[in-house]
Structure formats: structure tokens, C-alpha cells
Coordinates of C-alpha atoms in Angstrom, one line a residue:
Chain R
M226 CA 445.8 206.7 142.5
A227 CA 449.1 208.2 141.3
E228 CA 452.4 207.3 143.0
G229 CA 453.2 209.6 145.8
D230 CA 449.5 210.2 146.7
E231 CA 449.6 207.9 149.7
G232 CA 449.4 209.8 153.0
K233 CA 448.3 213.0 151.2
G234 CA 444.6 212.2 151.5
G235 CA 444.3 210.5 148.2
P236 CA 444.3 211.6 144.6
A237 CA 443.6 215.1 143.5
L238 CA 440.1 216.1 142.5
E239 CA 439.2 218.3 139.6
M240 CA 436.6 221.0 140.0
R241 CA 435.3 223.3 137.3
P242 CA 433.6 226.6 138.1
I243 CA 429.8 226.7 137.5
G244 CA 429.8 230.5 137.1
V245 CA 431.3 233.7 138.3
V246 CA 430.5 236.4 140.9
Q247 CA 429.8 240.0 139.8
S248 CA 430.8 242.1 142.8
P249 CA 431.4 245.8 143.5
Y250 CA 434.8 244.8 145.0
R251 CA 437.7 245.0 142.6
D252 CA 440.4 244.9 145.2
K253 CA 440.8 243.0 148.5
A254 CA 441.3 246.2 150.4
E255 CA 437.7 247.3 149.6
I256 CA 436.0 244.3 151.3
P257 CA 434.9 245.0 154.9
K258 CA 436.9 242.8 157.2
G259 CA 437.6 242.4 160.9
P260 CA 435.6 243.3 163.9
G261 CA 432.1 244.5 163.2
A262 CA 432.4 244.0 159.4
E263 CA 429.0 243.9 157.8
H264 CA 428.4 242.4 154.4
R265 CA 425.4 244.2 152.8
A266 CA 426.9 244.6 149.3
E267 CA 424.8 243.4 146.4
G268 CA 426.1 241.4 143.6
T269 CA 425.2 238.8 141.0
L270 CA 425.9 235.1 140.8
E271 CA 426.1 234.4 137.0
L272 CA 425.9 230.7 136.1
R273 CA 427.1 229.2 132.8
P274 CA 424.0 229.3 130.6
E275 CA 423.8 225.6 130.1
L276 CA 423.5 225.1 133.9
E277 CA 420.4 227.4 134.2
P278 CA 418.0 224.4 134.7
G279 CA 419.8 223.6 137.9
L280 CA 418.3 226.8 139.4
Q281 CA 414.7 225.5 139.1
D282 CA 412.7 226.5 142.2
I283 CA 415.6 228.4 143.8
E284 CA 413.4 231.5 144.1
G285 CA 411.6 230.1 147.1
F286 CA 414.7 230.2 149.3
S287 CA 415.6 233.4 151.2
H288 CA 419.2 232.4 151.8
L289 CA 421.8 230.4 149.9
F290 CA 425.3 229.0 150.6
V291 CA 427.8 229.9 147.9
L292 CA 431.0 227.9 147.6
W293 CA 433.6 229.7 145.6
V294 CA 437.4 229.9 145.0
F295 CA 439.9 232.2 146.6
D296 CA 441.4 232.5 143.1
R297 CA 443.7 235.4 144.1
A298 CA 445.2 233.7 147.2
E299 CA 448.5 232.0 146.8
G300 CA 449.6 229.0 148.8
Y301 CA 448.5 228.4 152.4
E302 CA 449.5 229.1 156.0
L303 CA 448.5 226.6 158.7
V304 CA 448.7 229.2 161.5
A305 CA 448.2 232.9 160.8
R306 CA 447.0 236.2 162.1
V307 CA 443.6 237.3 160.6
P308 CA 441.8 240.7 160.6
L309 CA 439.3 239.5 163.3
D310 CA 442.3 239.1 165.7
E311 CA 445.5 240.8 164.8
E312 CA 447.2 239.9 168.1
V313 CA 447.0 236.2 168.3
P314 CA 447.6 233.7 165.4
H315 CA 445.0 230.9 164.9
G316 CA 444.8 227.7 162.9
V317 CA 443.6 228.0 159.4
F318 CA 440.7 225.6 160.0
A319 CA 439.6 227.7 163.0
S320 CA 439.5 230.8 160.8
R321 CA 438.2 232.1 157.5
S322 CA 441.7 232.9 156.2
P323 CA 441.8 232.8 152.3
R324 CA 445.2 231.0 152.4
R325 CA 443.8 227.5 152.9
P326 CA 445.1 224.0 151.7
N327 CA 442.0 224.0 149.4
P328 CA 441.2 227.6 148.8
I329 CA 437.4 227.3 149.0
G330 CA 435.3 230.2 150.3
L331 CA 431.9 229.8 151.8
T332 CA 429.4 232.7 152.0
V333 CA 425.8 232.9 153.0
V334 CA 423.9 235.3 150.8
E335 CA 420.3 236.6 150.7
L336 CA 418.6 235.9 147.4
L337 CA 416.9 239.0 146.1
S338 CA 415.8 238.0 142.6
R339 CA 416.5 235.8 139.6
D340 CA 416.9 236.6 135.9
G341 CA 417.5 233.4 134.0
P342 CA 421.0 232.1 135.0
R343 CA 421.7 235.2 137.1
L344 CA 420.9 235.5 140.8
R345 CA 420.8 238.9 142.4
V346 CA 422.0 238.5 146.0
R347 CA 422.9 240.6 149.1
G348 CA 425.9 239.9 151.3
V349 CA 428.7 239.3 148.8
D350 CA 432.2 239.4 150.3
M351 CA 434.0 238.1 147.2
L352 CA 436.0 239.9 144.6
D353 CA 434.5 240.7 141.2
G354 CA 435.2 237.7 138.8
T355 CA 435.4 235.1 141.6
P356 CA 434.7 231.6 140.3
I357 CA 431.7 229.8 141.8
L358 CA 431.9 226.1 142.6
D359 CA 428.4 225.4 144.0
I360 CA 425.2 226.9 145.3
K361 CA 423.0 225.2 147.9
P362 CA 419.8 226.2 149.7
Y363 CA 420.2 227.3 153.3
L364 CA 417.8 225.1 155.2
S365 CA 418.4 225.5 159.0
S366 CA 420.5 227.4 161.5
V367 CA 422.3 226.5 164.7
A368 CA 420.3 228.1 167.6
P369 CA 422.1 231.1 169.1
E370 CA 422.0 229.6 172.6
A371 CA 423.9 226.5 171.3
L372 CA 426.6 228.5 169.5
R373 CA 430.1 229.1 170.9
R374 CA 432.5 231.2 168.8
G375 CA 435.9 230.4 170.6
W376 CA 438.7 232.9 169.9
V377 CA 436.4 235.2 168.1
E378 CA 434.5 235.9 171.3
E379 CA 437.8 236.3 173.2
A380 CA 439.1 238.8 170.7
E381 CA 435.9 240.8 170.9
A382 CA 436.1 240.8 174.8
R383 CA 439.7 242.1 174.6
R384 CA 438.7 244.9 172.3
R385 CA 435.8 245.9 174.5
A386 CA 438.1 245.9 177.6
R387 CA 440.6 248.1 175.8
A388 CA 437.9 250.5 174.6
T389 CA 436.8 250.9 178.2
D390 CA 440.4 251.5 179.3
L391 CA 440.7 254.3 176.8
K392 CA 437.6 256.1 178.0
Chain C
M196 CA 443.8 228.4 130.2
A197 CA 443.7 225.2 128.2
E198 CA 442.0 225.1 124.8
G199 CA 438.3 224.4 125.1
D200 CA 438.0 226.0 128.5
E201 CA 436.2 229.0 127.1
G202 CA 432.5 229.1 128.1
K203 CA 433.0 226.5 130.7
G204 CA 433.7 228.8 133.6
G205 CA 437.5 228.8 133.1
P206 CA 440.2 226.2 133.8
A207 CA 439.8 223.3 136.1
L208 CA 441.0 223.6 139.7
E209 CA 442.8 220.9 141.5
M210 CA 441.7 220.1 145.1
R211 CA 443.4 217.5 147.4
P212 CA 441.7 216.1 150.5
I213 CA 442.9 217.4 153.9
G214 CA 441.7 214.2 155.6
V215 CA 438.9 211.7 155.8
V216 CA 435.6 211.1 157.7
Q217 CA 435.3 208.1 160.0
S218 CA 431.5 207.5 160.1
P219 CA 429.2 204.7 161.2
Y220 CA 427.6 204.7 157.7
R221 CA 429.1 202.2 155.3
D222 CA 426.3 202.3 152.8
K223 CA 424.1 205.2 151.5
A224 CA 421.0 203.4 152.5
E225 CA 422.0 203.7 156.2
I226 CA 422.1 207.5 156.2
P227 CA 418.8 209.1 157.5
K228 CA 417.3 211.1 154.6
G229 CA 414.1 212.8 153.7
P230 CA 411.4 214.4 155.9
G231 CA 412.3 214.6 159.5
A232 CA 415.7 213.0 159.1
E233 CA 417.9 213.8 162.1
H234 CA 421.6 213.7 162.0
R235 CA 422.8 212.8 165.5
A236 CA 425.4 210.2 164.5
E237 CA 428.9 210.7 165.9
G238 CA 432.0 210.4 163.8
T239 CA 435.6 211.5 163.5
L240 CA 437.3 214.0 161.1
E241 CA 440.8 212.7 160.8
L242 CA 443.2 215.2 159.2
R243 CA 446.5 214.4 157.5
P244 CA 449.0 214.6 160.4
E245 CA 451.1 217.3 158.8
L246 CA 448.0 219.6 158.8
E247 CA 447.4 219.3 162.6
P248 CA 448.8 222.8 163.3
G249 CA 445.8 224.2 161.2
L250 CA 443.5 223.1 164.0
Q251 CA 445.0 225.4 166.6
D252 CA 442.2 227.0 168.8
I253 CA 439.4 225.0 167.1
E254 CA 438.3 223.6 170.4
G255 CA 436.6 226.9 171.3
F256 CA 434.0 226.5 168.6
S257 CA 430.8 224.6 169.2
H258 CA 430.0 224.0 165.5
L259 CA 432.0 223.6 162.3
F260 CA 431.3 223.6 158.6
V261 CA 432.8 220.6 156.9
L262 CA 433.3 220.7 153.1
W263 CA 433.7 217.2 151.7
V264 CA 433.5 215.2 148.5
F265 CA 430.6 213.1 147.3
D266 CA 433.2 210.6 146.1
R267 CA 430.7 207.8 145.5
A268 CA 428.3 209.9 143.3
E269 CA 428.7 209.7 139.5
G270 CA 428.0 212.6 137.1
Y271 CA 425.3 215.1 137.8
E272 CA 421.7 215.8 137.1
L273 CA 420.5 219.4 136.8
V274 CA 416.9 218.6 137.7
A275 CA 416.1 215.6 139.9
R276 CA 413.8 214.1 142.5
V277 CA 415.3 214.0 146.0
P278 CA 414.3 212.2 149.2
L279 CA 412.8 215.5 150.8
D280 CA 410.2 215.6 148.0
E281 CA 409.6 212.5 145.9
E282 CA 406.8 214.0 143.9
V283 CA 408.2 217.1 142.3
P284 CA 411.7 217.4 140.8
H285 CA 413.8 220.5 141.7
G286 CA 417.0 222.1 140.4
V287 CA 420.3 220.7 141.8
F288 CA 421.3 224.2 143.1
A289 CA 418.0 224.3 145.0
S290 CA 418.6 220.9 146.6
R291 CA 421.3 218.9 148.5
S292 CA 421.4 216.2 145.8
P293 CA 424.8 214.5 145.7
R294 CA 424.9 214.5 141.9
R295 CA 426.2 218.0 141.4
P296 CA 428.4 219.6 138.8
N297 CA 431.1 219.9 141.5
P298 CA 430.3 217.1 143.9
I299 CA 431.0 219.0 147.1
G300 CA 429.0 218.3 150.3
L301 CA 428.5 220.7 153.2
T302 CA 427.6 219.6 156.7
V303 CA 427.3 221.5 159.9
V304 CA 428.6 219.4 162.8
E305 CA 428.9 219.9 166.5
L306 CA 432.5 219.6 167.8
L307 CA 432.7 217.3 170.8
S308 CA 436.4 216.9 171.4
R309 CA 439.8 216.9 169.8
D310 CA 442.7 214.4 169.9
G311 CA 445.6 215.7 167.9
P312 CA 444.6 215.7 164.2
R313 CA 441.3 214.0 165.0
L314 CA 438.0 215.9 165.7
R315 CA 435.2 213.9 167.3
V316 CA 431.9 215.4 166.0
R317 CA 428.2 214.9 166.2
G318 CA 425.9 215.2 163.1
V319 CA 427.8 213.3 160.4
D320 CA 425.8 212.4 157.3
M321 CA 428.7 211.3 155.2
L322 CA 429.8 207.8 154.4
D323 CA 432.8 206.2 156.1
G324 CA 436.0 207.2 154.2
T325 CA 434.6 210.4 152.7
P326 CA 437.4 212.8 151.7
I327 CA 437.4 216.2 153.5
L328 CA 438.2 219.3 151.6
D329 CA 438.0 222.0 154.3
I330 CA 436.9 222.8 157.8
K331 CA 435.7 226.2 158.9
P332 CA 434.3 227.7 162.1
Y333 CA 430.6 228.3 162.2
L334 CA 430.3 232.0 163.3
S335 CA 426.7 233.1 162.8
S336 CA 423.2 232.0 161.8
V337 CA 420.4 233.4 159.7
A338 CA 417.6 234.4 162.1
P339 CA 414.7 231.9 161.9
E340 CA 412.2 234.8 161.2
A341 CA 414.3 235.8 158.2
L342 CA 414.5 232.3 156.7
R343 CA 412.3 231.0 153.9
R344 CA 412.8 227.4 152.7
G345 CA 410.9 227.3 149.4
W346 CA 409.8 223.9 148.0
V347 CA 411.0 222.2 151.2
E348 CA 408.2 224.0 153.2
E349 CA 405.7 223.2 150.4
A350 CA 406.6 219.5 150.5
E351 CA 406.2 219.5 154.3
A352 CA 402.8 221.1 154.0
R353 CA 401.7 218.5 151.4
R354 CA 402.8 215.7 153.7
R355 CA 401.0 217.2 156.7
A356 CA 397.8 217.6 154.6
R357 CA 398.0 214.0 153.5
A358 CA 398.6 212.8 157.0
T359 CA 395.4 214.7 158.1
D360 CA 393.4 213.1 155.2
L361 CA 394.5 209.7 156.3
K362 CA 393.3 210.2 159.9

């Protein structure tokens, strides 16, 4: 452990991308965000060729977790306004803000097909060229009746109430 | 980009833990694994105190994603046998093996309560002292009828068939 690492959660860890996302989005402004945003865009997860054996048997899974890097975000903000709720700021760990202490993104995609080290997927919300850190199979879901979505539900309710007022 | 980074997915990225997991598991052998393993163990996610503002409004969420480091795994194996299926090896990106190119773990936990920078949670499957990289709210699930679980379902079917043979 290097000097000065105490109290900062330990030494730094080095990660190296396993591949890159090919996405139709070239600019952040193109990515659907905020209330009602749907991610149906198709893209490709292209692995480094030497890692292709790590994809063995992945075709059987309908959905995958993709861990990736917000490589065009700078620094972080512990409390911030986000597109899902522009009125009230929320903590970064209670939101999907890109400006995080460790800028890791997490997306669930639907696996459409595989061609060697390339996975064709639906549901990308990353920019073209985004570095991929890991891919994991999606194995189980939280039951809808057990799920509470905190401030996201409250922000939705406020928007519905306002929409009714405007009628 | 440093020399020699070409073809390896780009330069290395530095991550620093945001906190640490307090878990009842001190040894890998204690963690439930393989078919039918249930993760009901309670533990605490303890953040670095200066990051506490990042937890603002997290109490409203029932479930969280925790991204963490397999800090006691060494190296990686692209194809390996795992506890869920001891007969047939599978690709590392089609499994939850700890020996991954980037040793990041992903766990969905249920949030029970918060005390300052400490989150009490249910469903830990990490060892005590595991470094945490990120926490995100769990916002939506894949519908069960849309989910296919590939070799995991096949391994379950083989076990069921064998259990019937043995009756």
C-alpha cells in the first residue's frame, strides 16, 4: 500500500478494457435520457480477439450485464441533478449519474447474436467507442412486487400531477 | 497511451475503492455456491466517510447493485468449471467466475437500513473486507418470461434428471 492510501479505501486497482462498444450514438445528446427514455438501440460489443474463448456458451443467455467506463465523464459530484429529476438533486450512489468516484457504467442488454468475438445486442445506452470492462450473464430478477424505486417514483408522481394540472 | 497498449483495449484505468464490505464470511468456503445457493446473509457496506453525501436519498430504494473487487482472486481463466456446473466448462463472460480479466463482482442486495455512511443490506455473497467500487440503484428487472439462462438451465435439468434416476 502506498503512503497516503490510508483512509481512502486502500490502494488503487488497475483495470484494462476487454473490448469496445460499437454504438449508433456519437454524442451524449443523442442518447435517450430522463423520464420514459427507452433503450432499444442496437450495437455491438467487440472483444479483444484473444479473449474470444471467454464467450464460450454465452449464446444461451437472453440478457447480459455489461460493465463499462464513462470515459468521457470528468471528475465526480457527490450530489447532483440528473435527467430523471431536474428539480431535486440526489446522491450519486442513488442515481445513474456518469460523474461517479469510479466511472463505471452498468447496462443490461439483450443478446441478439454472436459472430466470433462480437456480440450483437439491443439496449445500448453507451457512446460509440466506450471501453468495456466485463460481461456477465443475467441470471435472475428482483420481483416487481418487491421493488421500490425511491425518488424516481416520486419524480414520476410529480410529473403526472403537473400533467394533470395542465389539462 | 503508453507503448504496448495497442491491441489490448487501450490504456489501463485506475479505480479506487469507495468503501468496504463487512460480511459474515471470512473464507471462500463459507459462501453458499452452486445449485440452489441462496444469499440471505446480512452485512454492511461501509463507505469512506467523505463520500457519505453521495448516499443522499438512497433509503427509498429497496434494492441496490454493488460493484466490488474479487481482491482474493488471482489471474484469470477464459474457460473454467464453476460450482453451478461441475461437469462442463464455460466461458468466463458466460459465468460468474471470480477469475476474470477485470476482477469485478456484481451483487444485487436488499437495502435494510442506513446509518450515516453505512448501509445494512441483505444478500451479501462477498468476503469480509471486500473493496467496493460503486453502488447504484436497482431500477428495473427483465421480465421472467423474457429471460433465458443458457447452460445454467441445462445444468439444472441434468441434475433433476439424475435425481429422478436415483429415486
